[in-house]
PDB file of C-alpha atoms in Angstrom:
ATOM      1  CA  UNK A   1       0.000   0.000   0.000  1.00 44.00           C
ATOM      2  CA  UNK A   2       1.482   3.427  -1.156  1.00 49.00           C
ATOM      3  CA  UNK A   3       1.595   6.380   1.238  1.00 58.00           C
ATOM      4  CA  UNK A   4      -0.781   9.409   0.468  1.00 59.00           C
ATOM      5  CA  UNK A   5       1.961  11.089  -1.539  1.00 62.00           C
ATOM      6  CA  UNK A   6       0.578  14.806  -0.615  1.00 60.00           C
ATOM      7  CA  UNK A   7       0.308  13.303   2.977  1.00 63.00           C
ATOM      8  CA  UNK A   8      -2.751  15.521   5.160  1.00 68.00           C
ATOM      9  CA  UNK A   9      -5.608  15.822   2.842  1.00 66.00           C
ATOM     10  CA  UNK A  10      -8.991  17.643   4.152  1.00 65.00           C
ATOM     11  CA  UNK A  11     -11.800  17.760   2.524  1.00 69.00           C
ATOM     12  CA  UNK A  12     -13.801  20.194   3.928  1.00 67.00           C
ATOM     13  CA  UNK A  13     -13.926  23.266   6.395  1.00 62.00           C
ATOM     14  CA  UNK A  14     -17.721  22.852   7.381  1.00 60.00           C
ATOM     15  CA  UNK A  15     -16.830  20.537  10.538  1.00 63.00           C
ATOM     16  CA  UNK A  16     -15.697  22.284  13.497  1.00 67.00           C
ATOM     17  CA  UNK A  17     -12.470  21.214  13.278  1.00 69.00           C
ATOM     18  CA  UNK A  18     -10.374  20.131  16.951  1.00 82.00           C
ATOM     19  CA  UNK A  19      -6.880  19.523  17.447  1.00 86.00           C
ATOM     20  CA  UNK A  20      -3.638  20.575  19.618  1.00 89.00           C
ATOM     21  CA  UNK A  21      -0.209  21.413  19.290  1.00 91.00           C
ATOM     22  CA  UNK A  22       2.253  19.221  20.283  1.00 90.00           C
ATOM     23  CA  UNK A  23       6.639  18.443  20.062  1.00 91.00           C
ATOM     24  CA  UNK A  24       7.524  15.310  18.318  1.00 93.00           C
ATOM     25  CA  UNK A  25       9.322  12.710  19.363  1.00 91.00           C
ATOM     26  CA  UNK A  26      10.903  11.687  16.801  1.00 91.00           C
ATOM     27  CA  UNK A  27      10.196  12.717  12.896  1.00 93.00           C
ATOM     28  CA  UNK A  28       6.369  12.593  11.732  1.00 92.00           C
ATOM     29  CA  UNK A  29       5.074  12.695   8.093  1.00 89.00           C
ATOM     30  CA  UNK A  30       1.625  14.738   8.154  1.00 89.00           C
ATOM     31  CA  UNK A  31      -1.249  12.452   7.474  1.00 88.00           C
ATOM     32  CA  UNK A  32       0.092   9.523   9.792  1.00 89.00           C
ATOM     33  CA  UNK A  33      -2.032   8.823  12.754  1.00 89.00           C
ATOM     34  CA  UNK A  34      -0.484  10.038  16.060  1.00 90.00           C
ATOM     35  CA  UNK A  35      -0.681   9.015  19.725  1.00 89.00           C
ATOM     36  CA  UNK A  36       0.622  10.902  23.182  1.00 87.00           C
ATOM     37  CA  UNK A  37       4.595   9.781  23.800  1.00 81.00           C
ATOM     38  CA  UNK A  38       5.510   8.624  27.296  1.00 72.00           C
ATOM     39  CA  UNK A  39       8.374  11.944  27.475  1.00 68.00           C
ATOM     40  CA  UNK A  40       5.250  13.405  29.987  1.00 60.00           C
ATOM     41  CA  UNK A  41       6.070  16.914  31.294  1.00 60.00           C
ATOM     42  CA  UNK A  42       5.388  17.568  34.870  1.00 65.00           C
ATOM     43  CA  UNK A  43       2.527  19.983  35.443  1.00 66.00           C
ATOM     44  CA  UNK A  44       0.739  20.798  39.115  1.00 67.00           C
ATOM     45  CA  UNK A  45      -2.670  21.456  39.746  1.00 70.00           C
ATOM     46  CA  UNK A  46      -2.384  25.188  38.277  1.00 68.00           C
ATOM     47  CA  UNK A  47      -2.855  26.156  34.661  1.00 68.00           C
ATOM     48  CA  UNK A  48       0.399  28.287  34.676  1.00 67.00           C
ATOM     49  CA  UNK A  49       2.196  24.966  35.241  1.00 64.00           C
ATOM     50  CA  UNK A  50       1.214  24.036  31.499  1.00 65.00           C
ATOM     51  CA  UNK A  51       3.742  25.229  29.010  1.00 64.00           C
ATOM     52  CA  UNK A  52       2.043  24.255  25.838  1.00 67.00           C
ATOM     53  CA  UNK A  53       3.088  22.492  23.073  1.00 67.00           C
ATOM     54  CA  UNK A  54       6.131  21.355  24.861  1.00 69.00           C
ATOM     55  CA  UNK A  55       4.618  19.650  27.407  1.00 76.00           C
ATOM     56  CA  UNK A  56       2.897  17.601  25.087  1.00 84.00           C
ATOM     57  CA  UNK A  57       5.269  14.674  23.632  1.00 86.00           C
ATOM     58  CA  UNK A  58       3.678  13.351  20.284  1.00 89.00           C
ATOM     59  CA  UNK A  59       4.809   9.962  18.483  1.00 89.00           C
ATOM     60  CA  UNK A  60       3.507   8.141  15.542  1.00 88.00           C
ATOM     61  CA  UNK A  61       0.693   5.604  16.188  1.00 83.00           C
ATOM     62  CA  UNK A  62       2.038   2.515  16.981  1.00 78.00           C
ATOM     63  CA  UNK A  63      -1.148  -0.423  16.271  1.00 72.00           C
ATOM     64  CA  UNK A  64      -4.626   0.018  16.606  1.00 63.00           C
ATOM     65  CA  UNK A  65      -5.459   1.310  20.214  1.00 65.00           C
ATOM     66  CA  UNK A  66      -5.672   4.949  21.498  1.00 78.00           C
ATOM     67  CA  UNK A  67      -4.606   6.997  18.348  1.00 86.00           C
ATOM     68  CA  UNK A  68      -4.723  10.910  19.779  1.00 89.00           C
ATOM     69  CA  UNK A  69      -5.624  12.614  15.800  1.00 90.00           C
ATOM     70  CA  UNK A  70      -3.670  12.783  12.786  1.00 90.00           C
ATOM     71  CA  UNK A  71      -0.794  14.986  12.179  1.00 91.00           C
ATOM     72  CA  UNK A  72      -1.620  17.642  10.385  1.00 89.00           C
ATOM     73  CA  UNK A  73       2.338  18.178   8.662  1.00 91.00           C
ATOM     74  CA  UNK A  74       5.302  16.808   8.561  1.00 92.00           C
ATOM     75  CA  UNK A  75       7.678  17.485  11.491  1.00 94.00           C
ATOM     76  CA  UNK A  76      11.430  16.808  12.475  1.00 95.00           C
ATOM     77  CA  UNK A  77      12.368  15.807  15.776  1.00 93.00           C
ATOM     78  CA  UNK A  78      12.066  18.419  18.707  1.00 91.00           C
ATOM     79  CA  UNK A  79       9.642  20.398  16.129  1.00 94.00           C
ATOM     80  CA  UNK A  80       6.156  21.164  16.984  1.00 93.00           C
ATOM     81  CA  UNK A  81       3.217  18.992  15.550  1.00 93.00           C
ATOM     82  CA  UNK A  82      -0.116  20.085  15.408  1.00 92.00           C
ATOM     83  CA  UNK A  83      -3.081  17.019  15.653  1.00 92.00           C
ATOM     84  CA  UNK A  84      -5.962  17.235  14.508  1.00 90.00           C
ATOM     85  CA  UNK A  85      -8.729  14.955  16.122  1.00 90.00           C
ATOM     86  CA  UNK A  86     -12.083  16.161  14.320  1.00 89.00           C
ATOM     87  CA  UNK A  87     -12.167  16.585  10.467  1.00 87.00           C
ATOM     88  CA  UNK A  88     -12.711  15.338   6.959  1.00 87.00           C
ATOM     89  CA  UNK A  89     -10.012  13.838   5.464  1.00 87.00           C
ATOM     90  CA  UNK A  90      -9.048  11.206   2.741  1.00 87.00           C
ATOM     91  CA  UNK A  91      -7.111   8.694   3.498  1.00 88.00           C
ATOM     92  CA  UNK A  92      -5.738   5.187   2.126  1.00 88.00           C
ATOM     93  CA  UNK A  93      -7.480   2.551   3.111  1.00 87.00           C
ATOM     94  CA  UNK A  94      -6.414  -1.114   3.917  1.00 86.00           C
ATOM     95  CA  UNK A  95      -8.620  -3.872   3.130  1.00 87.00           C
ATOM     96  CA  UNK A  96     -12.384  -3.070   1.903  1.00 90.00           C
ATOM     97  CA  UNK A  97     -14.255  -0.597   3.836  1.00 90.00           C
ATOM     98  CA  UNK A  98     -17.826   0.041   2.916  1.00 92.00           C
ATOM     99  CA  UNK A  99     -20.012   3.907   3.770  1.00 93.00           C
ATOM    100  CA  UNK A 100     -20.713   4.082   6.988  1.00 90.00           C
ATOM    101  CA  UNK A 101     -18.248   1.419   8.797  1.00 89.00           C
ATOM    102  CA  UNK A 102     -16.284   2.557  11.763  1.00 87.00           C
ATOM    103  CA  UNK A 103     -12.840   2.887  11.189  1.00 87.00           C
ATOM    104  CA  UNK A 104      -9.687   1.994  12.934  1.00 85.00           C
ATOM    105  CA  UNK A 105      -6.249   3.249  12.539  1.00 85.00           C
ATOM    106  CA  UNK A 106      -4.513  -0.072  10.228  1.00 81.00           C
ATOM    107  CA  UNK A 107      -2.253  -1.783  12.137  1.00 72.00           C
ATOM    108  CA  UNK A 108      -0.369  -2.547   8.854  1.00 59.00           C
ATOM    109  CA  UNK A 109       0.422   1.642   8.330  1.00 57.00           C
ATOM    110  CA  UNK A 110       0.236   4.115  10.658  1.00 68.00           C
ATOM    111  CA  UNK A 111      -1.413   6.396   7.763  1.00 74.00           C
ATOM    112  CA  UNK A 112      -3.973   4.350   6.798  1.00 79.00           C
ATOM    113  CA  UNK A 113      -7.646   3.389   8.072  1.00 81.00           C
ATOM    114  CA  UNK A 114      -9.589   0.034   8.657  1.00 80.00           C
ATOM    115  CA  UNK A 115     -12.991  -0.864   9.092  1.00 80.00           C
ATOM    116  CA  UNK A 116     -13.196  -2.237  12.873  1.00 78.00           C
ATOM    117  CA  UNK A 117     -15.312  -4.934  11.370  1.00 71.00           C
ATOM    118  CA  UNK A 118     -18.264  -6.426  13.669  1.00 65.00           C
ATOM    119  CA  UNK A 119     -16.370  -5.862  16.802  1.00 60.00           C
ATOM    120  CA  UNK A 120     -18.824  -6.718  19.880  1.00 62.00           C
ATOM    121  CA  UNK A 121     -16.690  -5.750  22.659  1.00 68.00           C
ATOM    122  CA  UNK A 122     -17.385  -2.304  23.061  1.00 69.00           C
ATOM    123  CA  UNK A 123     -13.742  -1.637  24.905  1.00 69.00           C
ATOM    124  CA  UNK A 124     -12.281  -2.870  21.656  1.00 68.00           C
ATOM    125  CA  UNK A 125     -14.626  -0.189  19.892  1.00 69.00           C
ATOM    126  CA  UNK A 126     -13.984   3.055  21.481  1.00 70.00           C
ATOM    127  CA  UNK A 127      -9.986   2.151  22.039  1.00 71.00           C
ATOM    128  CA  UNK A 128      -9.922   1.286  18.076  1.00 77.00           C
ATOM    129  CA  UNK A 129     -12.275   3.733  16.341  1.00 81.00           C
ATOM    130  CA  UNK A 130     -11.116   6.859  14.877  1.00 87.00           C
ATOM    131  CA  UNK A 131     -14.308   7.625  12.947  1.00 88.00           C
ATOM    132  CA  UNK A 132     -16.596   6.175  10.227  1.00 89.00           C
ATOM    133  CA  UNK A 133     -16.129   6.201   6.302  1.00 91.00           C
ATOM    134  CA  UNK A 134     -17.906   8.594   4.737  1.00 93.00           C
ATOM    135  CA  UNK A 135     -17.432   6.627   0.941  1.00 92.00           C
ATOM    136  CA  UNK A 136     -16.148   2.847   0.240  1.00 92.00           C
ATOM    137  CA  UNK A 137     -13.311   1.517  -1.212  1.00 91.00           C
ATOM    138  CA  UNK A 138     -11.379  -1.106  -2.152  1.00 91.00           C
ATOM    139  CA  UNK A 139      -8.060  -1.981  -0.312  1.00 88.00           C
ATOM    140  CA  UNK A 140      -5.354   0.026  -1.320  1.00 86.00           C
ATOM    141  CA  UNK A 141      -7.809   2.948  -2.556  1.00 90.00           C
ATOM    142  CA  UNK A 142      -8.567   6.185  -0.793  1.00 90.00           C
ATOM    143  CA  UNK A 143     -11.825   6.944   1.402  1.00 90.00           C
ATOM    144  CA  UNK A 144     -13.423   9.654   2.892  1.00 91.00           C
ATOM    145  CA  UNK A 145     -13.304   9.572   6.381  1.00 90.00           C
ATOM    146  CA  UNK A 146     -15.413  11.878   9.191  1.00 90.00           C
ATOM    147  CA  UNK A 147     -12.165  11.749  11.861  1.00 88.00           C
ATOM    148  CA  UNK A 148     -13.952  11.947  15.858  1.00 86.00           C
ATOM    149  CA  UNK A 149     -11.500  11.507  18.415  1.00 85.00           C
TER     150      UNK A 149
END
């Protein structure tokens, strides 16, 4: 499967979009699925503890549970990242996914989307899903994705 070659694609500015600002761990292509790195900053029960976008560590996704957004850019190490958690975007997709299914970040590409398939257990649901697929496609094509982390 080929990697989005114009990486962070939205569709559409109609959705409120939500994301953050974070530093990267290490280097991050835009359009990859991100999670929170374990570099935590301290912070005490005051606001003016928080830094910003330094005290957030970002990495890229690593499997299929707890992705924090997409990145919305590529970023070097040290660099700040910003995430973006609601949105439209396009993405690849790996394996079939029909209009409609929920979606989970593919475990086989960190920049690529799923469909969660009939998953009962509804832990595995809301630690998987990343949003539902707004078009279908075949594996290895592109779908349009409503992102809701």
């Amino acid at each position: 499967m080929a990697v989005n070659p114009v990486g962070f694609v939205p569709l559409k500015d109609n959705v409120n979009p939500d994301g953050f600002t974070g530093r990267a761990i290490a280097v991050i292509s835009g359009g990859y699925f991100v999670s929170i790195g374990s570099q935590a900053a301290t912070v005490s029960s005051g606001p003016d503890s928080f830094a910003g976008p330094g005290d957030i560590w970002i990495q890229v996704q690593s499997g299929t549970d707890l992705p924090a957004g997409v990145a919305m850019h590529n970023a070097a190490s040290g660099a700040n990242v910003s995430v973006i958690r609601k949105a439209e975007l396009s993405m690849p997709c790996d394996g079939n996914v029909a209009p409609g299914e929920r979606l989970q970040a593919s475990a086989a590409g960190q920049f690529a989307v799923s469909s969660i398939g009939s998953a009962d257990n509804p832990i595995v649901v809301m630690n998987r899903k990343v949003g539902y697929a707004l078009t279908g496609a075949s594996s290895g094509g592109y779908v349009d994705v409503r992102l809701d982390l």
